[in-house]
């Protein structure tokens, strides 16, 4: 797809989309993580939602339960706090220190926010579930955000499923209503406080901040009658269809935030546009997510374990 020889294509994309074998140098604790109940539950949750949104548009009809509405209200509160905490004047262009003020408010209110979402008889779970919410918005010391924080929000939703707040018939609403609103709030945080990417791989990374919307977004596009992977690099196609597909919303945000040729600032995505079908894109992205996020120690070293997502080995 790119001019020149195949050697110009980034190794990670070849390994994920063409050669499903990869050697990863990790510490022994990573093996424990991959055998854990937490890893099994987390990946099971991601893959279940991946199937749940397959071939569906963001704008399609789906059930919206009371817990879903409460989660959206929680995210609306976080959004409002951004408006109430404007950036401060500082010499550094990136990492505005007002984020720490915003985060301190979440740190203080997180358990109360979670308690408003879950039923009273499950109130004892609020402190543990709130930890994942606090981890999901970025790091207040470094003022950065990355796929590890995104994973914490997915873990937050997974915990709500495990305690029975969210149910099987909430699948589409979890992705389209809650996670999509979460993305909007995170993008606002990133723009408002000029947050640094956490552990960015630069041009060889898929995206500076997110990964899951590319997985679920590619699943939405499987078997689409006209849109193919090669079309997402077309600005006109993105502008006309981004409200229906999470993947295209991500592309739109990237083009708004970055300048220059798409092939240069987002080389991995440019390479993906050469993959022949959305099902292959989806499968490749799942492999890539495991290899580049869940099996990378700098990302997973911050993952929290507890009674809901235990580090103990999987039992079944």
GROMACS .gro file of C-alpha atoms in nm:
model
  316
    1UNK     CA    1   0.000   0.000   0.000
    2UNK     CA    2   0.295   0.230   0.069
    3UNK     CA    3   0.547   0.309  -0.202
    4UNK     CA    4   0.869   0.113  -0.174
    5UNK     CA    5   0.940  -0.235  -0.048
    6UNK     CA    6   0.757  -0.437   0.216
    7UNK     CA    7   1.043  -0.367   0.459
    8UNK     CA    8   0.908  -0.015   0.501
    9UNK     CA    9   0.597  -0.152   0.675
   10UNK     CA   10   0.627  -0.138   1.053
   11UNK     CA   11   0.712  -0.477   1.211
   12UNK     CA   12   0.425  -0.478   1.468
   13UNK     CA   13   0.161  -0.455   1.196
   14UNK     CA   14   0.316  -0.739   1.000
   15UNK     CA   15   0.329  -0.955   1.309
   16UNK     CA   16  -0.030  -0.885   1.405
   17UNK     CA   17  -0.194  -0.895   1.065
   18UNK     CA   18   0.020  -1.139   0.870
   19UNK     CA   19   0.237  -1.344   1.105
   20UNK     CA   20   0.044  -1.428   1.422
   21UNK     CA   21   0.367  -1.512   1.609
   22UNK     CA   22   0.555  -1.272   1.831
   23UNK     CA   23   0.834  -1.302   2.082
   24UNK     CA   24   0.786  -1.079   2.383
   25UNK     CA   25   1.049  -1.026   2.648
   26UNK     CA   26   0.855  -0.989   2.970
   27UNK     CA   27   0.921  -1.040   3.338
   28UNK     CA   28   0.785  -1.349   3.511
   29UNK     CA   29   0.498  -1.149   3.664
   30UNK     CA   30   0.355  -1.103   3.312
   31UNK     CA   31   0.307  -1.480   3.287
   32UNK     CA   32   0.114  -1.468   3.614
   33UNK     CA   33  -0.102  -1.186   3.473
   34UNK     CA   34  -0.181  -1.380   3.154
   35UNK     CA   35  -0.286  -1.687   3.358
   36UNK     CA   36  -0.497  -1.483   3.598
   37UNK     CA   37  -0.873  -1.473   3.640
   38UNK     CA   38  -0.850  -1.096   3.584
   39UNK     CA   39  -0.695  -1.141   3.237
   40UNK     CA   40  -0.951  -1.407   3.140
   41UNK     CA   41  -1.244  -1.194   3.259
   42UNK     CA   42  -1.110  -0.877   3.100
   43UNK     CA   43  -1.045  -1.033   2.758
   44UNK     CA   44  -1.375  -1.220   2.774
   45UNK     CA   45  -1.550  -0.887   2.836
   46UNK     CA   46  -1.371  -0.715   2.545
   47UNK     CA   47  -1.446  -1.000   2.303
   48UNK     CA   48  -1.811  -1.030   2.414
   49UNK     CA   49  -1.867  -0.661   2.340
   50UNK     CA   50  -1.676  -0.703   2.013
   51UNK     CA   51  -1.935  -0.958   1.902
   52UNK     CA   52  -2.223  -0.757   2.046
   53UNK     CA   53  -2.159  -0.453   1.823
   54UNK     CA   54  -2.068  -0.645   1.510
   55UNK     CA   55  -2.232  -0.489   1.204
   56UNK     CA   56  -2.422  -0.231   1.414
   57UNK     CA   57  -2.421   0.149   1.373
   58UNK     CA   58  -2.382   0.393   1.661
   59UNK     CA   59  -2.714   0.541   1.558
   60UNK     CA   60  -2.911   0.213   1.561
   61UNK     CA   61  -3.180   0.142   1.821
   62UNK     CA   62  -3.084  -0.044   2.136
   63UNK     CA   63  -3.206  -0.087   2.494
   64UNK     CA   64  -3.092   0.178   2.743
   65UNK     CA   65  -3.135   0.058   3.103
   66UNK     CA   66  -3.137   0.270   3.419
   67UNK     CA   67  -2.773   0.182   3.513
   68UNK     CA   68  -2.662   0.291   3.164
   69UNK     CA   69  -2.837   0.626   3.211
   70UNK     CA   70  -2.670   0.665   3.551
   71UNK     CA   71  -2.327   0.594   3.399
   72UNK     CA   72  -2.386   0.857   3.131
   73UNK     CA   73  -2.486   1.102   3.407
   74UNK     CA   74  -2.161   1.019   3.589
   75UNK     CA   75  -1.961   1.099   3.274
   76UNK     CA   76  -2.162   1.418   3.222
   77UNK     CA   77  -2.053   1.523   3.572
   78UNK     CA   78  -1.687   1.469   3.482
   79UNK     CA   79  -1.745   1.674   3.166
   80UNK     CA   80  -1.900   1.958   3.368
   81UNK     CA   81  -1.603   1.962   3.605
   82UNK     CA   82  -1.374   2.029   3.306
   83UNK     CA   83  -1.576   2.342   3.226
   84UNK     CA   84  -1.550   2.444   3.592
   85UNK     CA   85  -1.171   2.392   3.596
   86UNK     CA   86  -1.019   2.598   3.312
   87UNK     CA   87  -0.650   2.561   3.217
   88UNK     CA   88  -0.404   2.782   3.405
   89UNK     CA   89  -0.136   3.005   3.251
   90UNK     CA   90   0.199   2.829   3.264
   91UNK     CA   91   0.527   2.834   3.067
   92UNK     CA   92   0.497   2.468   2.964
   93UNK     CA   93   0.278   2.411   2.658
   94UNK     CA   94   0.178   2.055   2.751
   95UNK     CA   95   0.050   1.904   3.075
   96UNK     CA   96  -0.159   2.188   3.214
   97UNK     CA   97  -0.152   2.173   3.595
   98UNK     CA   98  -0.524   2.250   3.620
   99UNK     CA   99  -0.573   1.880   3.544
  100UNK     CA  100  -0.446   1.804   3.896
  101UNK     CA  101  -0.723   2.022   4.042
  102UNK     CA  102  -0.979   1.841   3.823
  103UNK     CA  103  -0.838   1.501   3.922
  104UNK     CA  104  -0.838   1.588   4.295
  105UNK     CA  105  -1.213   1.643   4.273
  106UNK     CA  106  -1.262   1.301   4.110
  107UNK     CA  107  -1.034   1.140   4.368
  108UNK     CA  108  -1.252   1.286   4.643
  109UNK     CA  109  -1.591   1.214   4.482
  110UNK     CA  110  -1.530   0.883   4.299
  111UNK     CA  111  -1.689   0.652   4.559
  112UNK     CA  112  -1.994   0.876   4.583
  113UNK     CA  113  -2.028   0.880   4.201
  114UNK     CA  114  -2.006   0.499   4.184
  115UNK     CA  115  -2.250   0.457   4.476
  116UNK     CA  116  -2.506   0.655   4.275
  117UNK     CA  117  -2.480   0.398   3.992
  118UNK     CA  118  -2.503   0.074   4.188
  119UNK     CA  119  -2.798  -0.050   4.400
  120UNK     CA  120  -2.784   0.002   4.777
  121UNK     CA  121  -2.747  -0.370   4.851
  122UNK     CA  122  -2.419  -0.364   4.653
  123UNK     CA  123  -2.286  -0.052   4.827
  124UNK     CA  124  -1.991  -0.244   4.973
  125UNK     CA  125  -1.852  -0.287   4.620
  126UNK     CA  126  -1.831   0.089   4.557
  127UNK     CA  127  -1.479   0.148   4.701
  128UNK     CA  128  -1.324  -0.128   4.490
  129UNK     CA  129  -1.508  -0.033   4.169
  130UNK     CA  130  -1.424   0.336   4.223
  131UNK     CA  131  -1.051   0.257   4.204
  132UNK     CA  132  -1.089   0.164   3.836
  133UNK     CA  133  -1.283   0.483   3.765
  134UNK     CA  134  -1.006   0.695   3.919
  135UNK     CA  135  -0.743   0.505   3.718
  136UNK     CA  136  -0.931   0.556   3.392
  137UNK     CA  137  -0.882   0.930   3.337
  138UNK     CA  138  -0.503   0.962   3.327
  139UNK     CA  139  -0.215   1.018   3.569
  140UNK     CA  140  -0.228   1.336   3.777
  141UNK     CA  141   0.148   1.343   3.846
  142UNK     CA  142   0.264   1.309   3.486
  143UNK     CA  143  -0.055   1.463   3.339
  144UNK     CA  144  -0.067   1.194   3.073
  145UNK     CA  145  -0.319   0.944   2.938
  146UNK     CA  146  -0.286   0.620   2.743
  147UNK     CA  147  -0.417   0.272   2.673
  148UNK     CA  148  -0.356   0.160   3.032
  149UNK     CA  149  -0.602   0.423   3.154
  150UNK     CA  150  -0.847   0.321   2.883
  151UNK     CA  151  -0.812  -0.040   3.003
  152UNK     CA  152  -0.899   0.075   3.357
  153UNK     CA  153  -1.230   0.213   3.230
  154UNK     CA  154  -1.304  -0.115   3.051
  155UNK     CA  155  -1.217  -0.292   3.380
  156UNK     CA  156  -1.456  -0.053   3.561
  157UNK     CA  157  -1.738  -0.158   3.326
  158UNK     CA  158  -1.636  -0.525   3.356
  159UNK     CA  159  -1.663  -0.501   3.736
  160UNK     CA  160  -2.013  -0.353   3.704
  161UNK     CA  161  -2.104  -0.656   3.491
  162UNK     CA  162  -1.953  -0.898   3.743
  163UNK     CA  163  -2.162  -0.759   4.031
  164UNK     CA  164  -2.478  -0.764   3.815
  165UNK     CA  165  -2.534  -0.390   3.766
  166UNK     CA  166  -2.487  -0.425   3.389
  167UNK     CA  167  -2.643  -0.723   3.211
  168UNK     CA  168  -2.611  -0.914   2.886
  169UNK     CA  169  -2.876  -0.707   2.710
  170UNK     CA  170  -2.678  -0.389   2.794
  171UNK     CA  171  -2.393  -0.487   2.558
  172UNK     CA  172  -2.464  -0.240   2.278
  173UNK     CA  173  -2.542   0.042   2.521
  174UNK     CA  174  -2.216  -0.022   2.709
  175UNK     CA  175  -2.016   0.048   2.391
  176UNK     CA  176  -2.238   0.295   2.205
  177UNK     CA  177  -2.375   0.496   2.497
  178UNK     CA  178  -2.128   0.468   2.785
  179UNK     CA  179  -1.789   0.400   2.628
  180UNK     CA  180  -1.854   0.645   2.345
  181UNK     CA  181  -1.941   0.915   2.602
  182UNK     CA  182  -1.625   0.824   2.793
  183UNK     CA  183  -1.423   0.881   2.473
  184UNK     CA  184  -1.581   1.224   2.429
  185UNK     CA  185  -1.487   1.323   2.785
  186UNK     CA  186  -1.131   1.188   2.747
  187UNK     CA  187  -1.083   1.378   2.421
  188UNK     CA  188  -1.201   1.694   2.596
  189UNK     CA  189  -0.952   1.629   2.879
  190UNK     CA  190  -0.672   1.572   2.628
  191UNK     CA  191  -0.747   1.894   2.440
  192UNK     CA  192  -0.824   2.112   2.744
  193UNK     CA  193  -0.521   2.017   2.954
  194UNK     CA  194  -0.289   1.924   2.663
  195UNK     CA  195  -0.223   1.583   2.816
  196UNK     CA  196   0.085   1.389   2.707
  197UNK     CA  197   0.040   1.040   2.555
  198UNK     CA  198   0.138   0.775   2.811
  199UNK     CA  199   0.395   0.540   2.660
  200UNK     CA  200   0.338   0.659   2.303
  201UNK     CA  201   0.525   0.470   2.032
  202UNK     CA  202   0.514   0.778   1.811
  203UNK     CA  203   0.453   0.716   1.444
  204UNK     CA  204   0.471   0.337   1.494
  205UNK     CA  205   0.187   0.334   1.746
  206UNK     CA  206  -0.172   0.281   1.641
  207UNK     CA  207  -0.292   0.593   1.824
  208UNK     CA  208  -0.150   0.823   2.093
  209UNK     CA  209  -0.433   0.765   2.339
  210UNK     CA  210  -0.689   0.494   2.249
  211UNK     CA  211  -0.709   0.136   2.122
  212UNK     CA  212  -1.044  -0.024   2.211
  213UNK     CA  213  -1.260   0.200   1.984
  214UNK     CA  214  -1.055   0.074   1.688
  215UNK     CA  215  -1.132  -0.287   1.783
  216UNK     CA  216  -1.503  -0.235   1.845
  217UNK     CA  217  -1.525   0.018   1.560
  218UNK     CA  218  -1.380  -0.230   1.310
  219UNK     CA  219  -1.632  -0.491   1.432
  220UNK     CA  220  -1.913  -0.243   1.356
  221UNK     CA  221  -1.793  -0.225   0.995
  222UNK     CA  222  -1.771  -0.601   0.931
  223UNK     CA  223  -1.977  -0.694   0.623
  224UNK     CA  224  -2.061  -0.331   0.548
  225UNK     CA  225  -2.204  -0.323   0.192
  226UNK     CA  226  -1.987  -0.035   0.069
  227UNK     CA  227  -1.727   0.081   0.323
  228UNK     CA  228  -1.397  -0.108   0.303
  229UNK     CA  229  -1.077  -0.056   0.505
  230UNK     CA  230  -0.922   0.143   0.218
  231UNK     CA  231  -1.197   0.404   0.252
  232UNK     CA  232  -1.113   0.529   0.603
  233UNK     CA  233  -0.819   0.733   0.472
  234UNK     CA  234  -1.062   0.924   0.249
  235UNK     CA  235  -1.157   1.251   0.422
  236UNK     CA  236  -1.494   1.270   0.246
  237UNK     CA  237  -1.593   0.918   0.358
  238UNK     CA  238  -1.493   0.993   0.719
  239UNK     CA  239  -1.690   1.320   0.726
  240UNK     CA  240  -2.003   1.152   0.588
  241UNK     CA  241  -1.999   0.841   0.811
  242UNK     CA  242  -1.820   0.921   1.138
  243UNK     CA  243  -2.144   0.958   1.337
  244UNK     CA  244  -2.232   0.596   1.261
  245UNK     CA  245  -1.897   0.427   1.326
  246UNK     CA  246  -1.659   0.454   1.620
  247UNK     CA  247  -1.356   0.372   1.404
  248UNK     CA  248  -1.422   0.671   1.178
  249UNK     CA  249  -1.479   0.898   1.481
  250UNK     CA  250  -1.126   0.806   1.592
  251UNK     CA  251  -0.987   0.887   1.247
  252UNK     CA  252  -1.167   1.222   1.248
  253UNK     CA  253  -1.021   1.312   1.588
  254UNK     CA  254  -0.669   1.220   1.472
  255UNK     CA  255  -0.698   1.437   1.159
  256UNK     CA  256  -0.824   1.727   1.373
  257UNK     CA  257  -0.532   1.697   1.616
  258UNK     CA  258  -0.247   1.622   1.374
  259UNK     CA  259  -0.118   1.798   1.064
  260UNK     CA  260   0.058   1.668   0.756
  261UNK     CA  261   0.000   1.360   0.537
  262UNK     CA  262  -0.198   1.084   0.711
  263UNK     CA  263   0.056   0.821   0.600
  264UNK     CA  264   0.328   1.008   0.791
  265UNK     CA  265   0.160   1.092   1.122
  266UNK     CA  266  -0.044   0.768   1.146
  267UNK     CA  267   0.162   0.512   0.961
  268UNK     CA  268   0.018   0.206   1.135
  269UNK     CA  269  -0.338   0.304   1.049
  270UNK     CA  270  -0.232   0.380   0.692
  271UNK     CA  271  -0.093   0.026   0.668
  272UNK     CA  272  -0.417  -0.117   0.809
  273UNK     CA  273  -0.610   0.049   0.527
  274UNK     CA  274  -0.443  -0.201   0.293
  275UNK     CA  275  -0.594  -0.501   0.477
  276UNK     CA  276  -0.862  -0.651   0.248
  277UNK     CA  277  -1.156  -0.689   0.491
  278UNK     CA  278  -1.287  -0.549   0.819
  279UNK     CA  279  -1.298  -0.897   0.974
  280UNK     CA  280  -0.922  -0.932   0.915
  281UNK     CA  281  -0.867  -0.581   1.052
  282UNK     CA  282  -1.069  -0.675   1.361
  283UNK     CA  283  -0.881  -1.001   1.419
  284UNK     CA  284  -0.546  -0.830   1.366
  285UNK     CA  285  -0.630  -0.548   1.606
  286UNK     CA  286  -0.727  -0.797   1.879
  287UNK     CA  287  -0.389  -0.972   1.839
  288UNK     CA  288  -0.215  -0.635   1.834
  289UNK     CA  289  -0.400  -0.520   2.149
  290UNK     CA  290  -0.284  -0.828   2.338
  291UNK     CA  291   0.076  -0.793   2.216
  292UNK     CA  292   0.119  -0.415   2.233
  293UNK     CA  293  -0.098  -0.330   2.537
  294UNK     CA  294  -0.192  -0.624   2.758
  295UNK     CA  295   0.146  -0.798   2.729
  296UNK     CA  296   0.360  -0.488   2.778
  297UNK     CA  297   0.485  -0.444   3.133
  298UNK     CA  298   0.492  -0.058   3.126
  299UNK     CA  299   0.116  -0.065   3.054
  300UNK     CA  300   0.003  -0.347   3.283
  301UNK     CA  301   0.230  -0.267   3.582
  302UNK     CA  302  -0.034  -0.014   3.695
  303UNK     CA  303  -0.334  -0.251   3.661
  304UNK     CA  304  -0.516  -0.300   3.991
  305UNK     CA  305  -0.630  -0.639   4.120
  306UNK     CA  306  -0.890  -0.714   4.385
  307UNK     CA  307  -1.182  -0.942   4.468
  308UNK     CA  308  -1.361  -0.863   4.139
  309UNK     CA  309  -1.058  -0.893   3.910
  310UNK     CA  310  -0.823  -1.126   4.103
  311UNK     CA  311  -0.460  -1.206   4.013
  312UNK     CA  312  -0.515  -1.571   4.114
  313UNK     CA  313  -0.486  -1.826   3.828
  314UNK     CA  314  -0.800  -1.885   3.623
  315UNK     CA  315  -1.004  -2.175   3.755
  316UNK     CA  316  -1.203  -2.266   3.443
   0.00000   0.00000   0.00000
